[in-house]
Short mmCIF file of C-alpha atoms and ligand atoms in Angstrom, two decimals:
data_model
loop_
_atom_site.label_atom_id
_atom_site.label_comp_id
_atom_site.label_asym_id
_atom_site.label_seq_id
_atom_site.Cartn_x
_atom_site.Cartn_y
_atom_site.Cartn_z
CA MET A 247 -5.55 43.01 -6.85
CA ALA A 248 -8.60 41.13 -8.43
CA ILE A 249 -7.59 38.58 -11.04
CA ILE A 250 -9.62 38.54 -14.14
CA SER A 251 -9.31 35.19 -16.01
CA LYS A 252 -9.67 35.38 -19.84
CA ASN A 253 -11.30 31.91 -19.49
CA LYS A 254 -14.03 32.81 -17.11
CA LYS A 255 -17.41 31.85 -18.58
CA ALA A 256 -20.66 33.52 -17.79
CA PRO A 257 -22.95 30.93 -15.54
CA TRP A 258 -25.58 30.96 -18.56
CA ARG A 259 -23.10 28.80 -20.60
CA TYR A 260 -23.46 25.94 -18.09
CA GLY A 261 -27.37 26.59 -18.58
CA ARG A 262 -26.80 26.09 -22.08
CA THR A 263 -24.71 22.93 -21.87
CA GLN A 264 -27.49 21.53 -19.42
CA ILE A 265 -30.35 22.46 -22.15
CA ARG A 266 -28.08 20.69 -24.87
CA TYR A 267 -27.67 17.42 -23.03
CA ALA A 268 -31.40 17.64 -22.30
CA VAL A 269 -32.42 17.90 -26.04
CA THR A 270 -29.90 15.37 -27.28
CA TYR A 271 -31.17 13.04 -24.90
CA ILE A 272 -34.86 13.92 -26.03
CA PHE A 273 -34.11 14.07 -29.76
CA ILE A 274 -32.30 10.43 -29.62
CA THR A 275 -35.32 9.00 -27.75
CA PHE A 276 -37.91 10.58 -29.76
CA THR A 277 -36.45 9.18 -32.97
CA VAL A 278 -35.98 5.93 -31.40
CA LEU A 279 -39.59 5.75 -30.26
CA ALA A 280 -41.03 7.23 -33.60
CA PHE A 281 -39.16 4.57 -35.36
CA LEU A 282 -40.70 2.11 -32.97
CA ASN A 283 -43.96 3.39 -33.32
CA ILE A 284 -43.90 3.39 -37.40
CA TYR A 285 -42.68 0.07 -37.25
CA CYS A 286 -45.36 -1.32 -34.62
CA SER A 287 -48.27 0.32 -36.59
CA SER A 288 -46.88 -1.12 -39.99
CA THR A 289 -46.33 -4.50 -38.83
CA CYS A 290 -49.62 -4.70 -37.49
CA LYS A 291 -51.28 -3.59 -40.64
CA ARG A 292 -49.18 -5.89 -42.45
CA LEU A 293 -50.33 -8.52 -40.41
CA PHE A 294 -54.12 -7.61 -41.12
CA ARG A 295 -53.37 -7.26 -44.36
CA ASP A 296 -51.92 -11.04 -45.12
CA ASN A 297 -54.65 -12.31 -42.90
CA LYS A 298 -57.27 -10.57 -44.94
CA GLU A 299 -55.38 -11.63 -48.06
CA ALA A 300 -55.75 -15.68 -47.13
CA ALA A 301 -59.04 -15.10 -46.11
CA MET A 302 -60.42 -13.43 -49.19
CA LEU A 303 -58.53 -15.60 -51.57
CA ASP A 304 -59.87 -18.62 -49.63
CA LYS A 305 -63.33 -17.36 -50.35
CA THR A 306 -62.84 -16.65 -54.07
CA GLY A 307 -60.91 -19.94 -54.67
CA LEU A 308 -63.69 -21.82 -52.86
CA ALA A 309 -66.26 -20.24 -54.95
CA ALA A 310 -64.14 -20.67 -58.41
CA GLU A 311 -63.72 -24.30 -57.44
CA GLU A 312 -67.35 -24.98 -57.09
CA LEU A 313 -68.16 -22.96 -59.98
CA ARG A 314 -65.70 -24.90 -62.31
CA LYS A 315 -67.98 -28.11 -61.68
CA LEU A 316 -70.98 -26.46 -63.78
CA GLU A 317 -71.56 -27.36 -67.15
CA ALA A 318 -72.27 -23.95 -68.16
CA LEU A 319 -71.96 -20.56 -66.07
CA THR A 320 -75.49 -19.20 -66.72
CA PRO A 321 -76.48 -16.37 -63.94
CA ALA A 322 -79.20 -18.96 -62.31
CA ASP A 323 -76.78 -22.04 -61.61
CA VAL A 324 -73.92 -19.44 -60.51
CA SER A 325 -76.36 -17.83 -58.15
CA ALA A 326 -77.45 -21.20 -56.94
CA THR A 327 -74.15 -22.56 -56.40
CA LEU A 328 -72.79 -19.31 -54.69
CA GLU A 329 -75.85 -19.35 -52.20
CA ARG A 330 -74.85 -22.71 -50.97
CA ILE A 331 -71.49 -21.17 -49.86
CA SER A 332 -72.09 -19.42 -46.30
CA SER A 333 -68.79 -17.99 -45.98
CA LEU A 334 -69.80 -15.79 -49.19
CA ARG A 335 -72.65 -14.39 -47.61
CA SER A 336 -70.49 -11.21 -46.06
CA VAL A 337 -68.79 -10.25 -48.98
CA HIS A 338 -70.02 -8.69 -52.50
CA ILE A 339 -69.40 -11.11 -55.33
CA VAL A 340 -69.08 -10.67 -58.99
CA VAL A 341 -68.41 -13.64 -61.48
CA THR A 342 -67.25 -12.70 -64.97
CA ASP A 343 -66.68 -14.95 -68.11
CA VAL A 344 -63.50 -15.33 -69.77
CA ASP A 345 -63.75 -11.87 -71.44
CA GLY A 346 -64.43 -9.88 -68.42
CA THR A 347 -68.35 -9.90 -68.91
CA VAL A 348 -70.39 -10.00 -65.64
CA ILE A 349 -72.42 -13.09 -65.52
CA PHE A 350 -73.55 -12.50 -61.98
CA ALA A 351 -73.39 -9.78 -59.27
CA SER A 352 -74.58 -10.27 -55.60
CA HIS A 353 -74.99 -6.63 -54.91
CA ASP A 354 -75.43 -4.56 -57.80
CA SER A 355 -78.21 -5.48 -60.39
CA THR A 356 -76.58 -2.85 -63.03
CA LEU A 357 -73.45 -4.75 -63.32
CA PRO A 358 -74.72 -8.19 -65.23
CA GLY A 359 -73.70 -7.62 -68.89
CA GLN A 360 -71.09 -4.92 -68.42
CA THR A 361 -67.48 -5.88 -69.38
CA LEU A 362 -65.20 -5.21 -66.39
CA THR A 363 -61.54 -4.04 -66.64
CA TRP A 364 -61.11 -3.97 -62.97
CA PRO A 365 -57.38 -4.63 -62.24
CA GLN A 366 -58.07 -7.69 -60.35
CA ILE A 367 -60.51 -9.20 -62.64
CA THR A 368 -57.85 -8.61 -65.61
CA GLN A 369 -55.34 -10.24 -63.53
CA ALA A 370 -57.37 -13.44 -62.34
CA LEU A 371 -58.41 -13.56 -66.22
CA ASN A 372 -54.47 -13.85 -66.85
CA GLY A 373 -54.82 -17.00 -64.59
CA ILE A 374 -53.03 -15.50 -61.30
CA ASP A 375 -55.00 -14.97 -58.12
CA ALA A 376 -55.40 -11.04 -57.34
CA PHE A 377 -55.87 -9.29 -54.00
CA ASP A 378 -55.58 -5.35 -53.34
CA TRP A 379 -56.31 -3.70 -49.88
CA ASP A 380 -56.50 -0.28 -48.60
CA TYR A 381 -57.02 1.18 -45.52
CA ASP A 382 -58.36 4.69 -44.50
CA SER A 383 -59.68 6.18 -41.22
CA GLY A 384 -60.36 2.82 -39.76
CA ILE A 385 -62.15 1.60 -42.86
CA MET A 386 -60.59 -1.47 -44.31
CA HIS A 387 -61.43 -2.24 -48.23
CA SER A 388 -60.33 -5.24 -49.61
CA GLN A 389 -60.71 -7.11 -53.00
CA ALA A 390 -59.69 -10.43 -54.43
CA ALA A 391 -60.15 -12.24 -57.68
CA SER A 392 -59.39 -15.94 -58.56
CA PRO A 393 -59.66 -17.30 -61.95
CA ILE A 394 -62.16 -20.36 -62.85
CA ILE A 395 -60.05 -22.96 -64.50
CA ASP A 396 -61.42 -26.15 -65.78
CA GLY A 397 -58.39 -28.39 -66.65
CA TRP A 398 -56.32 -26.15 -68.87
CA ARG A 399 -59.27 -23.96 -69.68
CA LEU A 400 -59.88 -20.82 -68.53
CA ARG A 401 -63.78 -19.99 -67.93
CA GLY A 402 -64.12 -16.71 -66.24
CA CYS A 403 -63.36 -15.45 -62.68
CA VAL A 404 -64.73 -14.72 -59.35
CA TYR A 405 -64.07 -11.27 -58.08
CA ALA A 406 -65.00 -10.62 -53.97
CA SER A 407 -64.88 -7.17 -52.29
CA GLU A 408 -65.49 -6.61 -48.63
CA THR A 409 -65.76 -3.25 -46.78
CA ASP A 410 -64.55 -4.19 -42.96
CA SER A 411 -65.05 -1.43 -40.11
CA GLY A 412 -64.53 -3.84 -37.17
CA GLN A 413 -60.97 -4.97 -38.03
CA GLY A 414 -60.40 -1.40 -39.45
CA ALA A 415 -61.28 0.06 -35.97
CA LEU A 416 -59.16 -2.59 -33.96
CA VAL A 417 -56.05 -1.53 -36.33
CA ALA A 418 -56.74 2.10 -35.64
CA SER A 419 -57.01 1.38 -31.63
CA ILE A 420 -53.89 -0.44 -31.62
CA GLN A 421 -52.22 2.49 -33.55
CA ARG A 422 -53.83 4.87 -30.99
CA THR A 423 -52.55 2.73 -28.16
CA ILE A 424 -48.90 2.29 -29.43
CA LEU A 425 -48.88 6.55 -30.07
CA THR A 426 -50.21 7.03 -26.70
CA VAL A 427 -47.64 4.65 -25.01
CA THR A 428 -45.07 6.81 -27.07
CA ILE A 429 -46.15 10.10 -26.18
CA LEU A 430 -46.17 9.24 -22.22
CA LEU A 431 -42.54 7.47 -22.85
CA GLU A 432 -41.38 10.60 -24.37
CA LEU A 433 -42.68 12.45 -21.51
CA VAL A 434 -41.01 10.31 -19.04
CA VAL A 435 -37.98 10.68 -20.91
CA ILE A 436 -38.25 14.30 -20.92
CA LEU A 437 -38.97 14.43 -17.16
CA PHE A 438 -36.02 12.25 -16.18
CA SER A 439 -33.47 14.03 -18.92
CA GLY A 440 -34.61 17.00 -17.18
CA LEU A 441 -33.71 15.77 -13.92
CA PHE A 442 -30.59 13.99 -14.93
CA THR A 443 -29.13 16.92 -16.57
CA HIS A 444 -30.07 19.09 -13.74
CA PHE A 445 -28.22 16.90 -11.25
CA PHE A 446 -25.38 16.45 -13.82
CA SER A 447 -24.90 20.30 -14.15
CA ALA A 448 -25.44 20.81 -10.66
CA ARG A 449 -22.34 18.61 -10.01
CA LEU A 450 -20.53 20.34 -12.66
CA ASP A 451 -21.43 23.86 -11.29
CA LYS A 452 -19.98 22.55 -7.99
CA ILE A 453 -16.82 21.59 -9.77
CA MET A 454 -16.61 24.95 -11.38
CA ALA A 455 -17.04 26.99 -8.18
CA SER A 456 -14.54 25.11 -6.43
CA MET A 457 -12.13 25.78 -9.14
CA ARG A 458 -12.84 29.37 -9.14
CA ILE A 459 -12.14 29.11 -5.14
CA LEU A 460 -8.82 27.60 -5.99
CA ARG A 461 -8.03 30.18 -8.74
CA ASP A 462 -8.65 32.90 -6.00
CA GLY A 463 -5.43 31.07 -4.16
CA ASN A 464 -7.49 29.27 -1.19
CA TYR A 465 -5.55 25.88 -1.66
CA THR A 466 -7.00 24.28 1.64
CA HIS A 467 -10.38 24.18 -0.21
CA ARG A 468 -11.65 20.65 -0.94
CA LEU A 469 -14.39 19.33 -3.24
CA GLU A 470 -16.95 17.11 -1.81
CA LEU A 471 -18.85 15.35 -4.61
CA SER A 472 -21.02 12.25 -3.90
CA GLY A 473 -21.52 9.47 -6.43
CA HIS A 474 -19.23 7.00 -7.93
CA ASP A 475 -18.37 8.13 -11.66
CA GLU A 476 -15.96 9.84 -13.53
CA LEU A 477 -17.08 13.35 -11.93
CA THR A 478 -16.30 11.67 -8.24
CA VAL A 479 -12.76 10.75 -9.83
CA LEU A 480 -12.32 14.09 -11.19
CA ALA A 481 -12.90 15.53 -7.84
CA ASP A 482 -10.59 13.36 -6.11
CA GLU A 483 -8.22 14.34 -8.84
CA PHE A 484 -8.96 17.97 -8.09
CA ASN A 485 -8.47 17.40 -4.29
CA ASP A 486 -5.03 15.72 -5.04
CA LEU A 487 -3.86 18.47 -7.03
CA THR A 488 -5.12 21.16 -4.63
CA GLU A 489 -3.22 19.34 -1.95
CA ARG A 490 -0.05 19.41 -3.84
CA LEU A 491 -0.77 23.12 -4.68
CA ASN A 492 -1.28 23.64 -1.05
CA ILE A 493 1.94 21.80 0.00
CA SER A 494 4.00 23.59 -2.91
CA GLU A 495 2.34 27.28 -1.80
CA ASN A 496 3.50 26.40 1.80
CA LYS A 497 6.97 25.38 0.63
CA ARG A 498 7.28 28.59 -1.39
CA ARG A 499 6.06 30.94 1.32
CA GLN A 500 8.76 29.20 3.76
CA PHE A 501 11.20 29.44 1.25
CA VAL A 502 10.48 33.03 0.58
CA SER A 503 10.57 33.91 4.21
CA ASP A 504 13.44 31.97 5.17
CA ALA A 505 15.22 33.72 2.32
CA SER A 506 14.58 37.05 3.28
CA HIS A 507 15.30 36.26 7.25
CA GLU A 508 18.95 35.01 6.07
CA LEU A 509 19.56 37.56 3.58
CA LYS A 510 18.86 40.11 6.52
CA THR A 511 21.82 39.13 8.48
CA PRO A 512 24.59 39.83 5.95
CA LEU A 513 23.18 43.07 5.06
CA ALA A 514 22.86 44.28 8.35
CA SER A 515 26.58 43.28 9.22
CA ILE A 516 27.75 45.14 6.56
CA LYS A 517 25.85 48.13 7.44
CA LEU A 518 27.06 47.77 10.96
CA LEU A 519 30.70 47.29 9.87
CA SER A 520 30.91 50.24 7.65
CA ASP A 521 28.97 52.42 10.21
CA SER A 522 31.71 51.32 12.58
CA ILE A 523 34.44 52.31 10.48
CA LEU A 524 32.86 55.69 9.57
CA GLN A 525 32.04 56.82 13.05
CA ASN A 526 35.02 55.70 15.22
CA ASP A 527 38.63 56.53 14.95
CA MET A 528 40.17 53.18 14.46
CA ASP A 529 43.89 52.28 13.58
CA ILE A 530 44.60 51.01 9.97
CA ASP A 531 44.72 47.03 11.42
CA THR A 532 41.28 47.22 12.81
CA ILE A 533 40.03 48.98 9.65
CA ARG A 534 41.63 46.12 7.43
CA GLU A 535 40.01 43.53 9.67
CA PHE A 536 36.57 45.30 9.55
CA VAL A 537 36.85 45.51 5.64
CA ALA A 538 37.78 41.81 5.32
CA ASP A 539 34.47 41.07 7.43
CA ILE A 540 32.73 43.15 4.99
CA GLY A 541 34.40 41.04 2.24
CA ASP A 542 33.17 37.77 4.08
CA GLU A 543 29.86 38.80 4.62
CA ALA A 544 29.47 40.27 0.81
CA GLU A 545 30.84 36.63 -0.03
CA ARG A 546 28.27 35.21 2.07
CA LEU A 547 25.80 37.39 0.56
CA ASN A 548 26.75 35.97 -2.79
CA ARG A 549 26.73 32.58 -2.05
CA MET A 550 23.13 32.65 -0.52
CA SER A 551 21.89 34.54 -3.73
CA GLU A 552 23.62 31.65 -5.66
CA LYS A 553 21.83 29.42 -3.73
CA LEU A 554 18.55 31.02 -3.98
CA LEU A 555 18.74 31.10 -7.67
CA SER A 556 19.59 27.36 -7.94
CA LEU A 557 16.68 26.76 -5.55
CA THR A 558 14.49 28.54 -8.08
CA LYS A 559 15.71 26.82 -11.09
CA GLY A 560 14.67 23.66 -9.30
CA GLU A 561 18.41 22.42 -8.61
CA PRO A 562 18.38 21.80 -4.94
CA ASP A 563 21.18 19.66 -5.20
CA SER A 564 23.67 21.83 -6.43
CA ALA A 565 22.29 24.68 -4.18
CA ILE A 566 23.53 23.09 -0.74
CA GLU A 567 27.15 23.40 -0.53
CA PRO A 568 28.71 20.32 0.95
CA PRO A 569 29.93 20.32 4.54
CA SER A 570 33.41 20.46 5.81
CA ILE A 571 35.06 19.58 8.84
CA ILE A 572 35.89 22.59 10.84
CA PRO A 573 36.68 23.97 14.16
CA MET A 574 34.00 26.29 15.54
CA THR A 575 36.16 29.27 17.29
CA PRO A 576 36.86 31.20 14.11
CA THR A 577 32.86 31.46 13.28
CA VAL A 578 32.10 32.11 16.85
CA GLU A 579 34.63 34.87 16.81
CA ARG A 580 33.32 36.51 13.67
CA VAL A 581 29.88 36.28 14.96
CA VAL A 582 31.03 38.22 18.14
CA ARG A 583 32.56 40.60 16.07
CA MET A 584 29.76 41.28 13.97
CA LEU A 585 27.47 41.61 16.99
CA SER A 586 29.52 43.57 19.26
CA HIS A 587 28.10 46.95 18.03
CA LEU A 588 24.53 45.52 18.82
CA ALA A 589 25.63 44.27 22.21
CA LYS A 590 27.33 47.68 22.96
CA SER A 591 24.34 49.60 22.11
CA GLY A 592 21.94 47.06 24.35
CA ASP A 593 24.49 47.41 27.37
CA VAL A 594 25.12 43.59 27.20
CA ASP A 595 28.54 42.29 27.75
CA ILE A 596 29.54 39.35 25.26
CA HIS A 597 31.88 36.44 27.06
CA THR A 598 33.20 33.66 25.06
CA ASP A 599 34.78 30.33 26.36
CA LEU A 600 36.41 28.58 23.26
CA GLN A 601 39.06 26.36 25.01
CA GLN A 602 37.40 23.05 24.50
CA ASP A 603 36.83 23.34 20.71
CA CYS A 604 36.58 20.60 18.36
CA PRO A 605 36.36 19.95 14.82
CA ILE A 606 32.78 19.24 13.49
CA LEU A 607 31.38 18.27 10.10
CA ILE A 608 28.78 21.12 9.32
CA ARG A 609 28.48 23.52 6.58
CA GLU A 610 30.25 26.83 7.85
CA ASP A 611 27.50 29.20 6.77
CA ASP A 612 25.20 27.19 8.43
CA LEU A 613 27.45 27.42 11.84
CA TYR A 614 27.42 31.11 11.30
CA GLN A 615 23.63 31.63 10.96
CA ILE A 616 22.90 29.14 14.18
CA THR A 617 25.53 31.02 16.05
CA TYR A 618 24.24 34.62 14.74
CA ASN A 619 20.70 34.01 15.40
CA LEU A 620 21.13 32.74 18.83
CA ALA A 621 23.50 35.13 19.87
CA GLU A 622 21.38 37.94 18.60
CA ASN A 623 18.65 36.58 20.58
CA GLY A 624 20.78 36.59 23.58
CA ILE A 625 21.54 40.44 23.26
CA LYS A 626 17.68 41.39 21.76
CA TYR A 627 15.91 39.36 24.71
CA ASN A 628 18.78 40.86 27.26
CA VAL A 629 18.24 43.44 30.14
CA PRO A 630 20.75 46.24 30.18
CA GLY A 631 23.96 45.21 31.97
CA GLY A 632 23.10 41.54 31.03
CA LYS A 633 25.33 39.07 29.92
CA LEU A 634 25.67 36.67 26.59
CA THR A 635 28.04 33.68 27.14
CA ILE A 636 28.93 31.60 24.10
CA ALA A 637 31.03 28.59 24.90
CA LEU A 638 32.45 25.52 23.18
CA GLY A 639 32.81 22.03 24.69
CA ARG A 640 33.61 18.51 23.95
CA GLY A 641 31.41 15.64 24.69
CA GLU A 642 32.08 11.91 24.24
CA ASP A 643 31.68 11.89 20.55
CA CYS A 644 30.50 15.39 19.70
CA GLY A 645 31.16 19.07 19.88
CA ILE A 646 29.17 21.35 21.96
CA LEU A 647 28.12 24.83 21.36
CA THR A 648 26.35 26.67 24.23
CA VAL A 649 24.75 30.16 23.89
CA SER A 650 23.42 31.42 27.00
CA ASP A 651 22.24 34.86 28.21
CA THR A 652 20.88 36.41 31.75
CA GLY A 653 17.96 38.20 29.87
CA THR A 654 14.42 38.08 30.07
CA GLY A 655 13.99 34.31 29.72
CA ILE A 656 11.12 32.32 28.40
CA PRO A 657 7.91 31.34 30.22
CA GLU A 658 7.68 27.60 30.58
CA ASP A 659 4.46 27.39 28.59
CA SER A 660 6.20 29.05 25.52
CA LEU A 661 9.18 27.01 25.44
CA SER A 662 7.58 24.13 23.53
CA HIS A 663 6.48 26.73 20.86
CA ILE A 664 9.71 28.89 20.38
CA PHE A 665 10.87 26.58 17.56
CA GLU A 666 7.66 27.17 15.61
CA ARG A 667 7.69 29.45 12.64
CA PHE A 668 6.60 33.05 13.44
CA TYR A 669 6.00 32.40 17.26
CA ARG A 670 7.28 35.04 19.46
CA VAL A 671 6.64 35.34 23.13
CA ASP A 672 6.19 38.84 23.96
CA LYS A 673 4.64 40.10 20.57
CA ALA A 674 4.93 43.60 21.34
CA ARG A 675 8.68 43.67 22.35
CA SER A 676 9.25 41.28 19.26
CA ARG A 677 7.87 43.50 16.94
CA ALA A 678 9.58 46.81 18.44
CA SER A 679 12.69 44.64 18.17
CA GLY A 680 11.83 43.89 14.61
CA GLY A 681 11.59 39.94 15.00
CA SER A 682 9.77 37.96 12.77
CA GLY A 683 9.60 34.72 14.90
CA LEU A 684 11.45 32.93 12.14
CA GLY A 685 15.13 32.84 13.51
CA LEU A 686 14.66 29.82 15.95
CA ALA A 687 12.88 27.75 13.28
CA ILE A 688 15.57 28.31 10.99
CA VAL A 689 18.30 27.30 13.54
CA LYS A 690 16.72 24.13 14.52
CA ASN A 691 16.11 23.43 10.55
CA MET A 692 20.00 23.83 10.12
CA VAL A 693 21.34 22.21 13.39
CA GLU A 694 19.04 19.16 12.04
CA ARG A 695 20.31 19.26 8.58
CA ASN A 696 23.81 18.89 9.79
CA GLN A 697 23.06 15.81 12.09
CA GLY A 698 23.06 18.10 15.01
CA THR A 699 20.72 18.35 18.21
CA ILE A 700 19.43 21.49 20.00
CA GLN A 701 17.92 22.02 23.60
CA VAL A 702 16.72 24.91 25.19
CA THR A 703 16.29 25.56 29.07
CA SER A 704 14.97 28.99 30.54
CA THR A 705 14.12 30.37 33.75
CA PHE A 706 11.70 33.01 33.24
CA GLY A 707 13.21 36.63 34.33
CA MET A 708 16.63 34.94 35.03
CA GLY A 709 18.14 33.85 31.58
CA THR A 710 18.05 31.29 28.68
CA THR A 711 20.52 28.48 27.27
CA PHE A 712 20.55 26.87 24.06
CA THR A 713 22.94 24.03 23.80
CA MET A 714 23.71 22.11 20.62
CA GLU A 715 25.50 19.01 19.89
CA PHE A 716 27.14 18.28 16.63
CA PRO A 717 29.06 15.03 15.68
CA ALA A 718 32.63 15.36 16.50
CA PHE A 719 35.47 14.93 14.11
CA ASP A 720 39.07 13.94 14.75
CA ILE A 721 40.93 15.94 12.25
CA GLU A 722 44.31 13.37 12.98
CA GLU A 723 41.98 10.52 12.58
CA GLU A 724 40.58 11.62 9.43
CA ASP A 725 44.33 12.46 8.10
CA GLU A 726 45.42 8.85 8.95
P1 ATP B 1026 13.99 37.00 14.22
O1 ATP B 1026 12.91 36.10 13.00
O2 ATP B 1026 14.00 38.32 13.39
O3 ATP B 1026 14.91 36.19 14.75
P2 ATP B 1026 12.58 36.76 16.78
O4 ATP B 1026 13.90 36.88 17.10
O5 ATP B 1026 11.09 37.41 17.30
O6 ATP B 1026 12.64 37.09 15.02
P3 ATP B 1026 13.14 33.92 16.93
O7 ATP B 1026 14.60 34.28 17.00
O8 ATP B 1026 12.47 32.62 16.41
O9 ATP B 1026 12.20 35.18 16.34
O10 ATP B 1026 12.57 33.66 18.48
C1 ATP B 1026 11.35 33.34 18.89
C2 ATP B 1026 11.09 33.81 20.05
O11 ATP B 1026 11.37 33.32 21.20
C3 ATP B 1026 11.08 35.64 20.28
O12 ATP B 1026 10.35 36.32 19.54
C4 ATP B 1026 11.31 35.74 21.58
O13 ATP B 1026 10.07 36.15 22.25
C5 ATP B 1026 11.75 34.46 22.03
N1 ATP B 1026 13.29 34.32 22.46
C6 ATP B 1026 14.03 33.72 21.65
N2 ATP B 1026 15.24 33.64 22.14
C7 ATP B 1026 15.20 34.15 23.49
C8 ATP B 1026 16.14 34.33 24.44
N3 ATP B 1026 17.39 34.24 24.41
N4 ATP B 1026 15.43 35.17 25.25
C9 ATP B 1026 14.25 35.48 25.50
N5 ATP B 1026 13.26 35.18 24.60
C10 ATP B 1026 13.67 34.72 23.68
MG1 MG B 1027 15.71 36.06 16.72
#
């Protein structure tokens, strides 16, 4: 069934993220560069202006100083005085009297006699140096005026103006250079932000693709991301998460398959016992015995479902019942009773040798399941007329349970695999007998969790023997 995720986003959304990042970078750098551009060119203009102001006021100041020395400001004396000052040759000079009436004008013969109210002249006639500047399309026009003061007496003012295209062109070229550098820098920023966001979003795409793979249930997928940044840390976290998911998914699968395998046994026994009661003529005592067995199996089923319920609630400790010291005989006898019908239908003889029984510390349900699985195998993988023997023995400090048969045996190269989950020697036959390849894996697990050991010996075509040892427990010793 296809899973449709509500949060699934169309790929173009990632494209938009990429564009958003790029536009943000470009906007930020554009703002910074524009600011730098404006700042640089205005600073440059200001420097030129300050420079010009100092130079112009130097000139008008010098002229005013020279004119102050004259007895009277007559056009001839003024002209002669100013002609001696070489630095004034590049500028237009106007000299006025204290009322603003022009006495001398170096480049405009219509001005003398006129009364001027130019702001610079007005300011200079108030006794303060004046300077004004304007810059347009590479042409710099500057005007300055200085008062002619003789002691405390104001005698007039000197006004100078200059139109400078050389320095103006320099300012314009500096501004052009700054603008070109700004545009080039912005282009580099656009290129790099495009590359960076492409690289960044390619890595994001990789993460998204891995997430989709994970969402589709592939927990073995690993995300490979180059680099040493937060995204690499994210990739490591992602891999850690998938690893955990993989482990818990495997555990879940194992849990579900083991649980269904374990539940199968009591259900099959109940069916078998009730069929036997219905199909055979039995005396009342045997029927009672069978019904009691059905009750035992139902109880076992109940315990199992309670155990499963606690495990699914995440309470593993309460799920596992504590082991107790029990003799093995009653459990073995119960298994034999349960399997007698199957043995009869397979024409297999069940023999028991229970003389050497000794109490062991074990969970009774585990002992039952172990014996049942091994004995069932001994019948299933047997030959008509074959034999299954369950024997109890006593070792130095252990109780021994042996389940051996005269069946098909297991080929030598398969012996090391038979405790693996889902491993079956003869697949066709095992499938025909309804096997899932889990029985022995569950047996091994149960033996080990009860501190026991299990060994198998087999001769192909002759038969198989499973030998288990559990720590023995002396009940009398325990009582003392
Ligand atoms: P199930 O999960 O129902 O027990 P199964 O019997 O196939 O299925 P196991 O009990 O784990 O699975 O056994 C694994 C395989 O080992 C069997 O398929 C069988 O090929 C082989 N095997 C187990 N016991 C014997 C035996 N006593 N004699 C011969 N082969 C055996
Ligand atoms: Mg089996």
